[in-house]
Amino acid sequence: MNDISLDYTGLMEDVVGEKHGLTVKLIESLSGRAEKIHKNLIELKEKGEIGFYDLPKIDTRDIKRFAAKIRGKYENLIILGIGGSALGTTAVQTALGHSFSHLLKKQKRNGYPRLFVADNIDPDVFDELLRVTEPKKSLYCVISKSGSTAETMAQFLIVQRMLEQKLKGKWKKRIVVITDGEKGPLRSIAREHGLASFEVPKNVGGRFSVLSAVGLVPLACAGVDIDALLAGAARMDERCGAADLMQKPAYLFSALCYLADTKKAKSSIVMMPYSSKLYGIADFFRQLWAESLGKRFDKTGKEVHTGQTPIKALGVTDQHSQVQLYVEGPFDKLLVFLEVERFGKRVDIPDTFSDRPELAYLAGSSLNELMKVENDGTRYALATHNRPYISIKLPEISAHTVGQLIYMLELATAFAGGLYQVNPFDQPGVEFGKNYTYAMMGREGYDDLRAEIRKRSGISGQKVL
Ligand code: PA5
């Protein structure tokens, strides 16, 4: 079946001690609440208020047709998007694509374009990207649910002008838009100019949207098997249909993190894949956990300031940078490992210089074995220093297992909203920043806010050396 699994032995009291570990009794004490939260989420789903649950079953035919149409035509597919419009795509492409696909010739890429995700607006980097990717050989995919995010719209305006100057009226064939079906300036521009477009479902928020057109269009164009990805998500959905909290991987993961935070003071959560290909998942999870659960008010309006700080680390690389802190620093962290049981390749270590005892132990082994032993070593170091951890195990990295993992993290986040009693689907802190940008860049309708910001920011700049 190739199911991913959740091993939480390292978070239990008998491994890391009473002060830092959980007991089965404590976890089970959440069962009653879990049922209520589940019921509430299902009600919201049935009322059509949250839509990410429906994504594993969506019809992908139009997306696959579009991907087939562009295959072989372009060297580059350039995504313009930020946050939830970018992180999921990067995570899946990093996991499933060739790690150095940008260096492969088109034939070796089977006609699929190179995927670039321009999710920042650093002028130097954006300029460099536009210069190394020949516009005549590129397709630009503008992704924004709201269709108005300043960063993405600025990128769009730059690209549109560049294409119009180089290709005249043909610029319209080089831009595909993924946005709300009705609202927003991006939708109206797409309509007015007849641009190819796909819809972001109304009831799916940015960070929960990778399994919608937001992620599926670019991923299908880059050669990812999107049906297998969705089948993986559907499999996780099926596993989470069980009645018992202890049997639902997503809810159980969520409950473990919540208890570690609220009962054992683990206010930070470090996701550490022992796989470079899964590093993007740690970034994706950071956004999900941070934006969904980092809230000032709970659902009743009470000031609560919830949220566990998500951090990313990479095994084995960060054994040589961050692990020292995790093993001996403050007792405020829960580690979550992503572990791969079977890597795609085995890389043997030759027995050259095996006459030297300092190297002989490596002879005849493999990078696979070394990686595993080092992962075991980090877990061992944590356990012996009473530092809790969870392992999410993937039998292999495939579209099916990555689909399971993504959906599990989304479901876990939605459920954690119930545990913390906050709304996991809004992001007032993000909107605050967006509104500041609109006001200070002179957007119409933001005059009052601009005046207020100017008044309040009179106090800044007094302590500058
Ligand atoms: O999760 C979210 O809602 C945000 O991170 C958004 O994805 C991000 O702000 C980009 O918004 P949009 O897709 O509207 O451009």
CSV table of C-alpha atoms and ligand atoms in Angstrom, one decimal:
chain,number,residue,atom,x,y,z
A,1,MET,CA,0.0,0.0,0.0
A,2,ASN,CA,3.0,2.3,0.4
A,3,ASP,CA,1.4,4.2,3.3
A,4,ILE,CA,3.5,6.7,5.2
A,5,SER,CA,3.6,6.2,9.0
A,6,LEU,CA,3.9,8.2,12.2
A,7,ASP,CA,6.3,7.0,14.9
A,8,TYR,CA,5.9,8.9,18.1
A,9,THR,CA,7.9,6.6,20.4
A,10,GLY,CA,10.4,9.4,20.9
A,11,LEU,CA,7.8,11.8,22.3
A,12,MET,CA,6.7,9.4,25.0
A,13,GLU,CA,7.5,9.7,28.7
A,14,ASP,CA,9.3,6.4,28.9
A,15,VAL,CA,11.9,7.7,26.3
A,16,VAL,CA,12.3,11.3,27.2
A,17,GLY,CA,11.1,11.4,30.8
A,18,GLU,CA,8.0,12.6,32.6
A,19,LYS,CA,8.9,16.3,32.3
A,20,HIS,CA,9.2,16.3,28.5
A,21,GLY,CA,7.2,13.3,27.3
A,22,LEU,CA,3.6,12.3,26.9
A,23,THR,CA,1.6,9.3,28.0
A,24,VAL,CA,-1.0,7.5,26.0
A,25,LYS,CA,-3.5,8.5,28.7
A,26,LEU,CA,-2.8,12.2,28.1
A,27,ILE,CA,-3.2,11.8,24.3
A,28,GLU,CA,-6.4,9.8,24.7
A,29,SER,CA,-7.8,12.5,27.0
A,30,LEU,CA,-8.2,14.6,23.9
A,31,SER,CA,-10.5,12.0,22.3
A,32,GLY,CA,-13.8,13.8,23.3
A,33,ARG,CA,-12.6,17.1,22.0
A,34,ALA,CA,-11.2,15.4,18.8
A,35,GLU,CA,-14.7,14.1,18.0
A,36,LYS,CA,-16.2,17.5,18.4
A,37,ILE,CA,-13.6,19.2,16.3
A,38,HIS,CA,-13.9,16.6,13.6
A,39,LYS,CA,-17.7,17.1,13.5
A,40,ASN,CA,-17.3,20.8,13.3
A,41,LEU,CA,-14.8,20.5,10.4
A,42,ILE,CA,-17.1,18.1,8.5
A,43,GLU,CA,-20.0,20.5,9.0
A,44,LEU,CA,-17.9,23.3,7.6
A,45,LYS,CA,-16.9,21.1,4.7
A,46,GLU,CA,-20.5,20.1,4.0
A,47,LYS,CA,-21.7,23.7,4.1
A,48,GLY,CA,-19.0,24.4,1.5
A,49,GLU,CA,-17.0,26.7,3.7
A,50,ILE,CA,-13.8,24.8,3.6
A,51,GLY,CA,-12.9,23.2,0.3
A,52,PHE,CA,-9.4,21.6,0.6
A,53,TYR,CA,-11.1,18.3,1.6
A,54,ASP,CA,-12.6,18.0,-1.9
A,55,LEU,CA,-9.3,18.5,-3.8
A,56,PRO,CA,-8.2,14.8,-3.8
A,57,LYS,CA,-11.2,14.0,-5.9
A,58,ILE,CA,-11.1,16.9,-8.4
A,59,ASP,CA,-11.3,16.4,-12.2
A,60,THR,CA,-7.8,16.9,-13.6
A,61,ARG,CA,-8.6,16.5,-17.3
A,62,ASP,CA,-8.4,20.2,-18.3
A,63,ILE,CA,-5.1,20.6,-16.4
A,64,LYS,CA,-3.6,17.5,-18.1
A,65,ARG,CA,-4.8,18.7,-21.5
A,66,PHE,CA,-3.1,22.1,-20.9
A,67,ALA,CA,0.1,20.4,-19.7
A,68,ALA,CA,0.2,18.2,-22.8
A,69,LYS,CA,-0.4,21.2,-25.1
A,70,ILE,CA,2.6,23.1,-23.8
A,71,ARG,CA,5.0,20.1,-23.5
A,72,GLY,CA,8.0,20.5,-25.8
A,73,LYS,CA,7.1,24.1,-26.6
A,74,TYR,CA,9.0,25.9,-23.8
A,75,GLU,CA,12.4,25.9,-22.1
A,76,ASN,CA,11.1,27.6,-19.0
A,77,LEU,CA,7.9,27.8,-16.9
A,78,ILE,CA,8.2,30.7,-14.6
A,79,ILE,CA,5.8,31.0,-11.7
A,80,LEU,CA,4.9,34.4,-10.4
A,81,GLY,CA,3.3,33.9,-7.0
A,82,ILE,CA,4.0,34.1,-3.3
A,83,GLY,CA,3.1,32.3,0.0
A,84,GLY,CA,0.4,29.7,-0.6
A,85,SER,CA,0.6,30.4,-4.3
A,86,ALA,CA,4.2,29.2,-4.4
A,87,LEU,CA,5.4,27.1,-1.5
A,88,GLY,CA,3.4,24.0,-2.2
A,89,THR,CA,4.5,23.9,-5.8
A,90,THR,CA,8.2,24.3,-4.8
A,91,ALA,CA,7.8,21.6,-2.2
A,92,VAL,CA,6.4,19.0,-4.6
A,93,GLN,CA,8.7,19.9,-7.4
A,94,THR,CA,11.7,19.7,-5.1
A,95,ALA,CA,10.5,16.3,-3.9
A,96,LEU,CA,9.6,14.8,-7.3
A,97,GLY,CA,11.6,16.6,-9.9
A,98,HIS,CA,15.3,16.2,-10.8
A,99,SER,CA,17.3,18.2,-8.3
A,100,PHE,CA,19.4,19.7,-11.1
A,101,SER,CA,16.7,19.8,-13.9
A,102,HIS,CA,17.8,23.4,-14.8
A,103,LEU,CA,21.1,21.9,-16.0
A,104,LEU,CA,19.5,19.2,-18.1
A,105,LYS,CA,18.9,19.6,-21.8
A,106,LYS,CA,15.3,19.6,-23.1
A,107,GLN,CA,15.5,16.0,-24.4
A,108,LYS,CA,16.7,14.7,-21.0
A,109,ARG,CA,13.8,16.5,-19.5
A,110,ASN,CA,11.4,14.7,-21.8
A,111,GLY,CA,10.3,18.0,-23.2
A,112,TYR,CA,9.1,19.3,-19.9
A,113,PRO,CA,10.1,22.9,-19.2
A,114,ARG,CA,12.4,24.0,-16.4
A,115,LEU,CA,10.4,25.3,-13.5
A,116,PHE,CA,11.3,28.5,-11.8
A,117,VAL,CA,9.3,29.9,-8.8
A,118,ALA,CA,9.8,33.6,-8.5
A,119,ASP,CA,8.3,34.1,-5.1
A,120,ASN,CA,10.3,37.1,-4.0
A,121,ILE,CA,10.7,40.5,-5.4
A,122,ASP,CA,14.4,41.0,-4.8
A,123,PRO,CA,15.1,43.3,-7.8
A,124,ASP,CA,18.6,41.9,-8.4
A,125,VAL,CA,17.4,38.3,-8.5
A,126,PHE,CA,14.2,39.0,-10.5
A,127,ASP,CA,16.2,40.9,-13.1
A,128,GLU,CA,18.7,38.0,-13.3
A,129,LEU,CA,15.9,35.5,-13.7
A,130,LEU,CA,14.4,37.5,-16.6
A,131,ARG,CA,17.8,37.8,-18.3
A,132,VAL,CA,18.7,34.1,-18.1
A,133,THR,CA,15.3,32.9,-19.3
A,134,GLU,CA,14.8,33.8,-22.9
A,135,PRO,CA,11.2,35.3,-23.1
A,136,LYS,CA,10.6,33.7,-26.5
A,137,LYS,CA,11.2,30.3,-24.9
A,138,SER,CA,9.3,30.9,-21.7
A,139,LEU,CA,5.7,30.5,-20.4
A,140,TYR,CA,4.8,32.7,-17.4
A,141,CYS,CA,2.2,31.4,-14.9
A,142,VAL,CA,0.7,34.2,-12.7
A,143,ILE,CA,-0.8,32.7,-9.5
A,144,SER,CA,-2.7,34.8,-7.0
A,145,LYS,CA,-6.0,33.8,-5.4
A,146,SER,CA,-6.9,37.4,-4.6
A,147,GLY,CA,-5.5,38.6,-7.9
A,148,SER,CA,-4.2,41.7,-6.2
A,149,THR,CA,-1.2,40.8,-4.1
A,150,ALA,CA,1.3,43.6,-4.6
A,151,GLU,CA,4.4,41.4,-5.1
A,152,THR,CA,2.8,39.1,-7.7
A,153,MET,CA,1.0,42.0,-9.5
A,154,ALA,CA,4.3,43.9,-9.7
A,155,GLN,CA,6.0,40.9,-11.2
A,156,PHE,CA,3.1,40.4,-13.6
A,157,LEU,CA,3.3,44.1,-14.8
A,158,ILE,CA,7.0,43.8,-15.4
A,159,VAL,CA,6.7,40.5,-17.4
A,160,GLN,CA,3.7,41.7,-19.4
A,161,ARG,CA,5.5,44.9,-20.5
A,162,MET,CA,8.7,42.9,-21.4
A,163,LEU,CA,6.6,40.4,-23.4
A,164,GLU,CA,4.6,43.1,-25.2
A,165,GLN,CA,7.8,44.9,-26.2
A,166,LYS,CA,9.4,41.7,-27.5
A,167,LEU,CA,6.4,39.8,-28.9
A,168,LYS,CA,3.8,42.5,-29.6
A,169,GLY,CA,0.3,41.1,-29.5
A,170,LYS,CA,1.6,37.5,-29.0
A,171,TRP,CA,2.3,38.3,-25.3
A,172,LYS,CA,-1.2,37.0,-24.6
A,173,LYS,CA,-0.1,33.5,-25.5
A,174,ARG,CA,2.7,33.5,-23.0
A,175,ILE,CA,0.8,34.1,-19.8
A,176,VAL,CA,-1.4,31.7,-18.0
A,177,VAL,CA,-3.4,33.0,-15.0
A,178,ILE,CA,-4.6,31.1,-11.9
A,179,THR,CA,-6.9,33.2,-9.7
A,180,ASP,CA,-10.4,33.5,-8.3
A,181,GLY,CA,-13.1,32.6,-10.9
A,182,GLU,CA,-14.9,36.0,-10.7
A,183,LYS,CA,-13.1,38.5,-8.5
A,184,GLY,CA,-9.9,40.5,-8.6
A,185,PRO,CA,-8.0,42.5,-11.2
A,186,LEU,CA,-6.1,39.5,-12.5
A,187,ARG,CA,-9.4,37.8,-13.4
A,188,SER,CA,-10.7,40.8,-15.2
A,189,ILE,CA,-7.4,41.2,-17.1
A,190,ALA,CA,-7.5,37.5,-18.1
A,191,ARG,CA,-11.0,38.0,-19.3
A,192,GLU,CA,-10.4,41.2,-21.2
A,193,HIS,CA,-7.3,39.8,-23.0
A,194,GLY,CA,-8.4,36.2,-23.4
A,195,LEU,CA,-5.5,34.8,-21.4
A,196,ALA,CA,-5.5,31.1,-20.6
A,197,SER,CA,-6.7,30.7,-17.1
A,198,PHE,CA,-7.7,28.3,-14.3
A,199,GLU,CA,-9.7,28.9,-11.1
A,200,VAL,CA,-8.8,28.8,-7.5
A,201,PRO,CA,-11.8,27.4,-5.6
A,202,LYS,CA,-13.4,30.2,-3.5
A,203,ASN,CA,-13.4,28.0,-0.4
A,204,VAL,CA,-9.7,27.0,-0.6
A,205,GLY,CA,-7.2,29.4,1.1
A,206,GLY,CA,-3.7,30.0,-0.3
A,207,ARG,CA,-1.8,27.7,2.0
A,208,PHE,CA,-4.3,24.9,1.5
A,209,SER,CA,-4.4,25.2,-2.2
A,210,VAL,CA,-1.4,23.2,-3.6
A,211,LEU,CA,-3.7,20.3,-4.6
A,212,SER,CA,-5.9,22.7,-6.6
A,213,ALA,CA,-5.0,24.3,-10.0
A,214,VAL,CA,-2.6,26.5,-8.0
A,215,GLY,CA,-0.1,23.6,-7.6
A,216,LEU,CA,-1.5,21.1,-10.1
A,217,VAL,CA,-1.1,23.3,-13.3
A,218,PRO,CA,2.6,24.1,-12.9
A,219,LEU,CA,3.4,20.6,-11.5
A,220,ALA,CA,1.6,18.8,-14.4
A,221,CYS,CA,3.4,21.1,-16.8
A,222,ALA,CA,6.7,20.2,-15.2
A,223,GLY,CA,5.9,16.5,-15.6
A,224,VAL,CA,4.7,15.5,-12.1
A,225,ASP,CA,2.1,12.7,-12.0
A,226,ILE,CA,-0.7,14.8,-10.5
A,227,ASP,CA,-3.2,12.0,-10.4
A,228,ALA,CA,-0.8,9.9,-8.3
A,229,LEU,CA,-0.3,13.0,-6.0
A,230,LEU,CA,-4.1,13.3,-5.5
A,231,ALA,CA,-4.5,9.5,-5.1
A,232,GLY,CA,-2.0,9.8,-2.2
A,233,ALA,CA,-4.0,12.6,-0.7
A,234,ALA,CA,-7.2,10.5,-1.1
A,235,ARG,CA,-5.5,7.6,0.7
A,236,MET,CA,-4.7,9.9,3.6
A,237,ASP,CA,-8.2,11.1,3.7
A,238,GLU,CA,-9.5,7.6,3.8
A,239,ARG,CA,-7.1,6.7,6.7
A,240,CYS,CA,-8.3,9.7,8.6
A,241,GLY,CA,-11.9,8.6,8.3
A,242,ALA,CA,-11.4,6.2,11.3
A,243,ALA,CA,-13.4,6.9,14.4
A,244,ASP,CA,-10.6,6.8,16.8
A,245,LEU,CA,-8.1,9.7,17.3
A,246,MET,CA,-5.3,7.3,17.8
A,247,GLN,CA,-5.9,5.8,14.4
A,248,LYS,CA,-6.0,9.0,12.3
A,249,PRO,CA,-2.4,9.9,11.4
A,250,ALA,CA,-3.2,13.6,10.7
A,251,TYR,CA,-5.2,14.2,13.9
A,252,LEU,CA,-2.8,12.2,16.0
A,253,PHE,CA,0.2,14.3,14.7
A,254,SER,CA,-1.7,17.4,15.4
A,255,ALA,CA,-2.6,16.3,18.9
A,256,LEU,CA,1.0,15.3,19.7
A,257,CYS,CA,2.3,18.7,18.6
A,258,TYR,CA,-0.4,20.5,20.5
A,259,LEU,CA,0.2,18.6,23.7
A,260,ALA,CA,4.0,19.1,23.4
A,261,ASP,CA,3.4,22.8,23.1
A,262,THR,CA,0.7,23.3,25.7
A,263,LYS,CA,1.6,20.7,28.3
A,264,LYS,CA,5.4,20.3,27.9
A,265,ALA,CA,6.3,23.9,26.9
A,266,LYS,CA,7.7,22.9,23.4
A,267,SER,CA,6.9,26.3,21.9
A,268,SER,CA,9.0,25.6,18.8
A,269,ILE,CA,8.7,22.7,16.3
A,270,VAL,CA,11.6,21.9,14.1
A,271,MET,CA,10.8,19.9,10.9
A,272,MET,CA,14.0,18.2,9.9
A,273,PRO,CA,13.8,16.0,6.8
A,274,TYR,CA,16.6,13.5,6.3
A,275,SER,CA,16.3,14.0,2.6
A,276,SER,CA,17.2,17.1,0.5
A,277,LYS,CA,14.2,16.3,-1.7
A,278,LEU,CA,11.9,16.8,1.2
A,279,TYR,CA,13.4,20.1,2.4
A,280,GLY,CA,10.7,22.1,0.6
A,281,ILE,CA,8.0,20.2,2.6
A,282,ALA,CA,9.6,21.8,5.8
A,283,ASP,CA,9.1,25.2,4.2
A,284,PHE,CA,5.5,24.4,3.2
A,285,PHE,CA,4.8,23.1,6.7
A,286,ARG,CA,6.3,26.3,8.2
A,287,GLN,CA,3.8,28.4,6.4
A,288,LEU,CA,0.8,26.1,7.2
A,289,TRP,CA,1.6,25.9,10.9
A,290,ALA,CA,2.7,29.6,11.4
A,291,GLU,CA,0.0,31.4,9.4
A,292,SER,CA,-2.8,29.1,10.5
A,293,LEU,CA,-2.1,28.8,14.2
A,294,GLY,CA,-0.2,32.0,15.1
A,295,LYS,CA,-3.2,34.0,16.3
A,296,ARG,CA,-3.9,36.9,18.6
A,297,PHE,CA,-7.6,36.1,19.3
A,298,ASP,CA,-9.4,32.8,19.7
A,299,LYS,CA,-12.8,32.1,18.2
A,300,THR,CA,-14.6,33.9,21.1
A,301,GLY,CA,-12.5,37.0,20.6
A,302,LYS,CA,-10.4,36.4,23.7
A,303,GLU,CA,-6.7,37.5,23.4
A,304,VAL,CA,-4.7,34.3,23.4
A,305,HIS,CA,-1.5,34.7,21.3
A,306,THR,CA,-1.3,31.0,20.2
A,307,GLY,CA,1.1,29.2,17.9
A,308,GLN,CA,4.2,27.0,18.0
A,309,THR,CA,7.1,28.5,16.1
A,310,PRO,CA,8.0,26.3,13.1
A,311,ILE,CA,11.6,26.0,12.2
A,312,LYS,CA,13.2,24.1,9.3
A,313,ALA,CA,16.4,22.0,9.4
A,314,LEU,CA,18.0,19.6,7.1
A,315,GLY,CA,19.5,16.2,7.9
A,316,VAL,CA,22.4,15.5,7.8
A,317,THR,CA,23.6,19.0,6.8
A,318,ASP,CA,22.3,20.7,10.0
A,319,GLN,CA,23.9,18.1,12.3
A,320,HIS,CA,26.9,20.4,11.7
A,321,SER,CA,25.0,23.6,12.5
A,322,GLN,CA,21.8,23.4,14.5
A,323,VAL,CA,21.7,20.0,16.2
A,324,GLN,CA,24.1,21.2,19.0
A,325,LEU,CA,21.3,23.6,20.0
A,326,TYR,CA,18.6,21.0,19.8
A,327,VAL,CA,20.5,18.5,22.0
A,328,GLU,CA,21.9,20.9,24.6
A,329,GLY,CA,20.1,24.2,24.3
A,330,PRO,CA,16.7,25.2,25.8
A,331,PHE,CA,14.1,22.5,26.3
A,332,ASP,CA,11.6,24.3,24.2
A,333,LYS,CA,11.6,22.2,21.0
A,334,LEU,CA,9.8,19.3,19.5
A,335,LEU,CA,11.7,17.7,16.5
A,336,VAL,CA,9.8,16.2,13.6
A,337,PHE,CA,11.9,14.1,11.3
A,338,LEU,CA,10.9,13.2,7.8
A,339,GLU,CA,12.6,9.9,7.1
A,340,VAL,CA,12.8,8.0,3.8
A,341,GLU,CA,13.0,4.2,4.1
A,342,ARG,CA,14.1,3.5,0.5
A,343,PHE,CA,16.0,6.2,-1.5
A,344,GLY,CA,15.6,6.0,-5.3
A,345,LYS,CA,19.3,5.3,-5.7
A,346,ARG,CA,22.1,3.5,-3.8
A,347,VAL,CA,25.4,5.3,-3.9
A,348,ASP,CA,28.3,3.0,-2.8
A,349,ILE,CA,31.3,4.3,-1.0
A,350,PRO,CA,34.5,2.8,-2.6
A,351,ASP,CA,37.1,1.0,-0.5
A,352,THR,CA,40.0,3.2,-1.6
A,353,PHE,CA,42.4,4.0,1.3
A,354,SER,CA,40.8,1.3,3.4
A,355,ASP,CA,44.3,0.6,4.9
A,356,ARG,CA,43.7,3.7,7.0
A,357,PRO,CA,41.6,2.9,10.1
A,358,GLU,CA,40.1,6.5,10.0
A,359,LEU,CA,38.5,5.7,6.6
A,360,ALA,CA,38.3,1.9,6.6
A,361,TYR,CA,34.9,1.9,8.3
A,362,LEU,CA,33.3,3.7,5.3
A,363,ALA,CA,34.7,1.2,2.8
A,364,GLY,CA,32.0,-1.0,1.2
A,365,SER,CA,29.2,1.0,2.8
A,366,SER,CA,26.9,3.5,1.0
A,367,LEU,CA,25.6,7.1,1.4
A,368,ASN,CA,22.2,5.5,2.1
A,369,GLU,CA,23.6,3.6,5.1
A,370,LEU,CA,25.6,6.6,6.3
A,371,MET,CA,22.5,8.8,6.1
A,372,LYS,CA,20.4,6.3,8.1
A,373,VAL,CA,23.0,5.9,10.8
A,374,GLU,CA,23.3,9.6,11.2
A,375,ASN,CA,19.6,10.0,11.4
A,376,ASP,CA,19.6,7.2,14.1
A,377,GLY,CA,22.4,9.1,15.8
A,378,THR,CA,20.4,12.3,16.0
A,379,ARG,CA,17.4,10.5,17.4
A,380,TYR,CA,19.6,8.8,19.9
A,381,ALA,CA,21.3,12.1,21.0
A,382,LEU,CA,17.9,13.7,21.5
A,383,ALA,CA,16.5,10.8,23.5
A,384,THR,CA,19.5,10.6,25.8
A,385,HIS,CA,19.2,14.3,26.4
A,386,ASN,CA,15.4,14.1,27.1
A,387,ARG,CA,14.5,16.0,23.9
A,388,PRO,CA,11.2,14.7,22.3
A,389,TYR,CA,10.8,13.9,18.6
A,390,ILE,CA,8.4,12.4,16.2
A,391,SER,CA,9.3,10.5,12.9
A,392,ILE,CA,7.1,10.6,9.8
A,393,LYS,CA,8.3,7.8,7.7
A,394,LEU,CA,7.9,7.6,3.9
A,395,PRO,CA,8.5,4.2,2.4
A,396,GLU,CA,9.9,6.0,-0.6
A,397,ILE,CA,9.6,9.4,-2.2
A,398,SER,CA,6.9,9.2,-4.9
A,399,ALA,CA,3.9,11.3,-6.0
A,400,HIS,CA,1.7,8.9,-3.9
A,401,THR,CA,3.7,9.3,-0.6
A,402,VAL,CA,4.2,13.1,-1.1
A,403,GLY,CA,0.4,13.5,-1.7
A,404,GLN,CA,-0.2,11.6,1.6
A,405,LEU,CA,2.2,13.8,3.5
A,406,ILE,CA,0.9,17.1,2.1
A,407,TYR,CA,-2.7,16.2,2.8
A,408,MET,CA,-1.8,14.9,6.3
A,409,LEU,CA,-0.1,18.2,7.2
A,410,GLU,CA,-3.1,20.2,5.9
A,411,LEU,CA,-5.6,18.1,7.8
A,412,ALA,CA,-3.4,18.3,10.9
A,413,THR,CA,-3.3,22.1,10.7
A,414,ALA,CA,-7.1,22.4,10.3
A,415,PHE,CA,-7.5,20.1,13.3
A,416,ALA,CA,-5.0,22.0,15.4
A,417,GLY,CA,-7.1,25.2,14.8
A,418,GLY,CA,-9.8,23.3,16.8
A,419,LEU,CA,-7.4,22.3,19.5
A,420,TYR,CA,-6.1,25.9,20.0
A,421,GLN,CA,-9.6,27.2,19.4
A,422,VAL,CA,-8.5,29.6,16.7
A,423,ASN,CA,-9.5,30.1,13.1
A,424,PRO,CA,-6.9,28.3,11.1
A,425,PHE,CA,-8.2,29.6,7.8
A,426,ASP,CA,-7.7,33.3,8.2
A,427,GLN,CA,-4.5,35.4,8.3
A,428,PRO,CA,-5.1,38.9,9.8
A,429,GLY,CA,-1.4,39.4,10.4
A,430,VAL,CA,-0.6,38.8,6.7
A,431,GLU,CA,-3.5,41.1,5.6
A,432,PHE,CA,-2.1,43.8,8.0
A,433,GLY,CA,1.2,43.8,6.0
A,434,LYS,CA,-0.6,43.7,2.6
A,435,ASN,CA,-2.7,46.7,3.6
A,436,TYR,CA,0.4,48.7,4.8
A,437,THR,CA,1.9,48.1,1.3
A,438,TYR,CA,-1.2,49.2,-0.5
A,439,ALA,CA,-1.5,52.3,1.7
A,440,MET,CA,2.2,53.3,1.4
A,441,MET,CA,2.4,52.5,-2.3
A,442,GLY,CA,-0.5,54.9,-2.9
A,443,ARG,CA,-3.4,52.5,-3.7
A,444,GLU,CA,-6.7,54.2,-4.1
A,445,GLY,CA,-9.1,53.8,-1.1
A,446,TYR,CA,-6.2,53.5,1.4
A,447,ASP,CA,-5.9,57.2,2.2
A,448,ASP,CA,-7.1,57.0,5.9
A,449,LEU,CA,-4.8,54.1,6.6
A,450,ARG,CA,-1.9,56.0,5.0
A,451,ALA,CA,-2.5,59.0,7.2
A,452,GLU,CA,-2.7,56.8,10.3
A,453,ILE,CA,0.5,55.0,9.5
A,454,ARG,CA,2.3,58.3,8.9
A,455,LYS,CA,1.1,59.6,12.3
A,456,ARG,CA,2.1,56.5,14.2
A,457,SER,CA,5.5,56.1,12.4
A,458,GLY,CA,6.6,59.5,13.7
A,459,ILE,CA,8.2,57.6,16.6
A,460,SER,CA,10.5,55.5,14.5
A,461,GLY,CA,14.0,56.3,13.5
A,462,GLN,CA,15.1,57.8,16.8
A,463,LYS,CA,17.5,55.1,17.8
A,464,VAL,CA,19.6,54.7,14.8
A,465,LEU,CA,23.4,54.6,15.1
B,1,PA5,O1,-2.1,31.3,2.7
B,1,PA5,C1,-2.4,32.5,2.4
B,1,PA5,O2,-3.6,32.8,2.3
B,1,PA5,C2,-1.3,33.5,2.0
B,1,PA5,O3,-0.1,33.0,2.3
B,1,PA5,C3,-1.4,33.7,0.5
B,1,PA5,O4,-1.2,32.6,-0.2
B,1,PA5,C4,-0.4,34.8,0.0
B,1,PA5,O5,-0.5,36.0,0.8
B,1,PA5,C5,-0.6,35.1,-1.5
B,1,PA5,O6,-1.9,35.5,-1.7
B,1,PA5,P1,-2.6,35.5,-3.2
B,1,PA5,O7,-2.6,34.1,-3.6
B,1,PA5,O8,-3.9,36.1,-3.0
B,1,PA5,O9,-1.7,36.4,-4.0
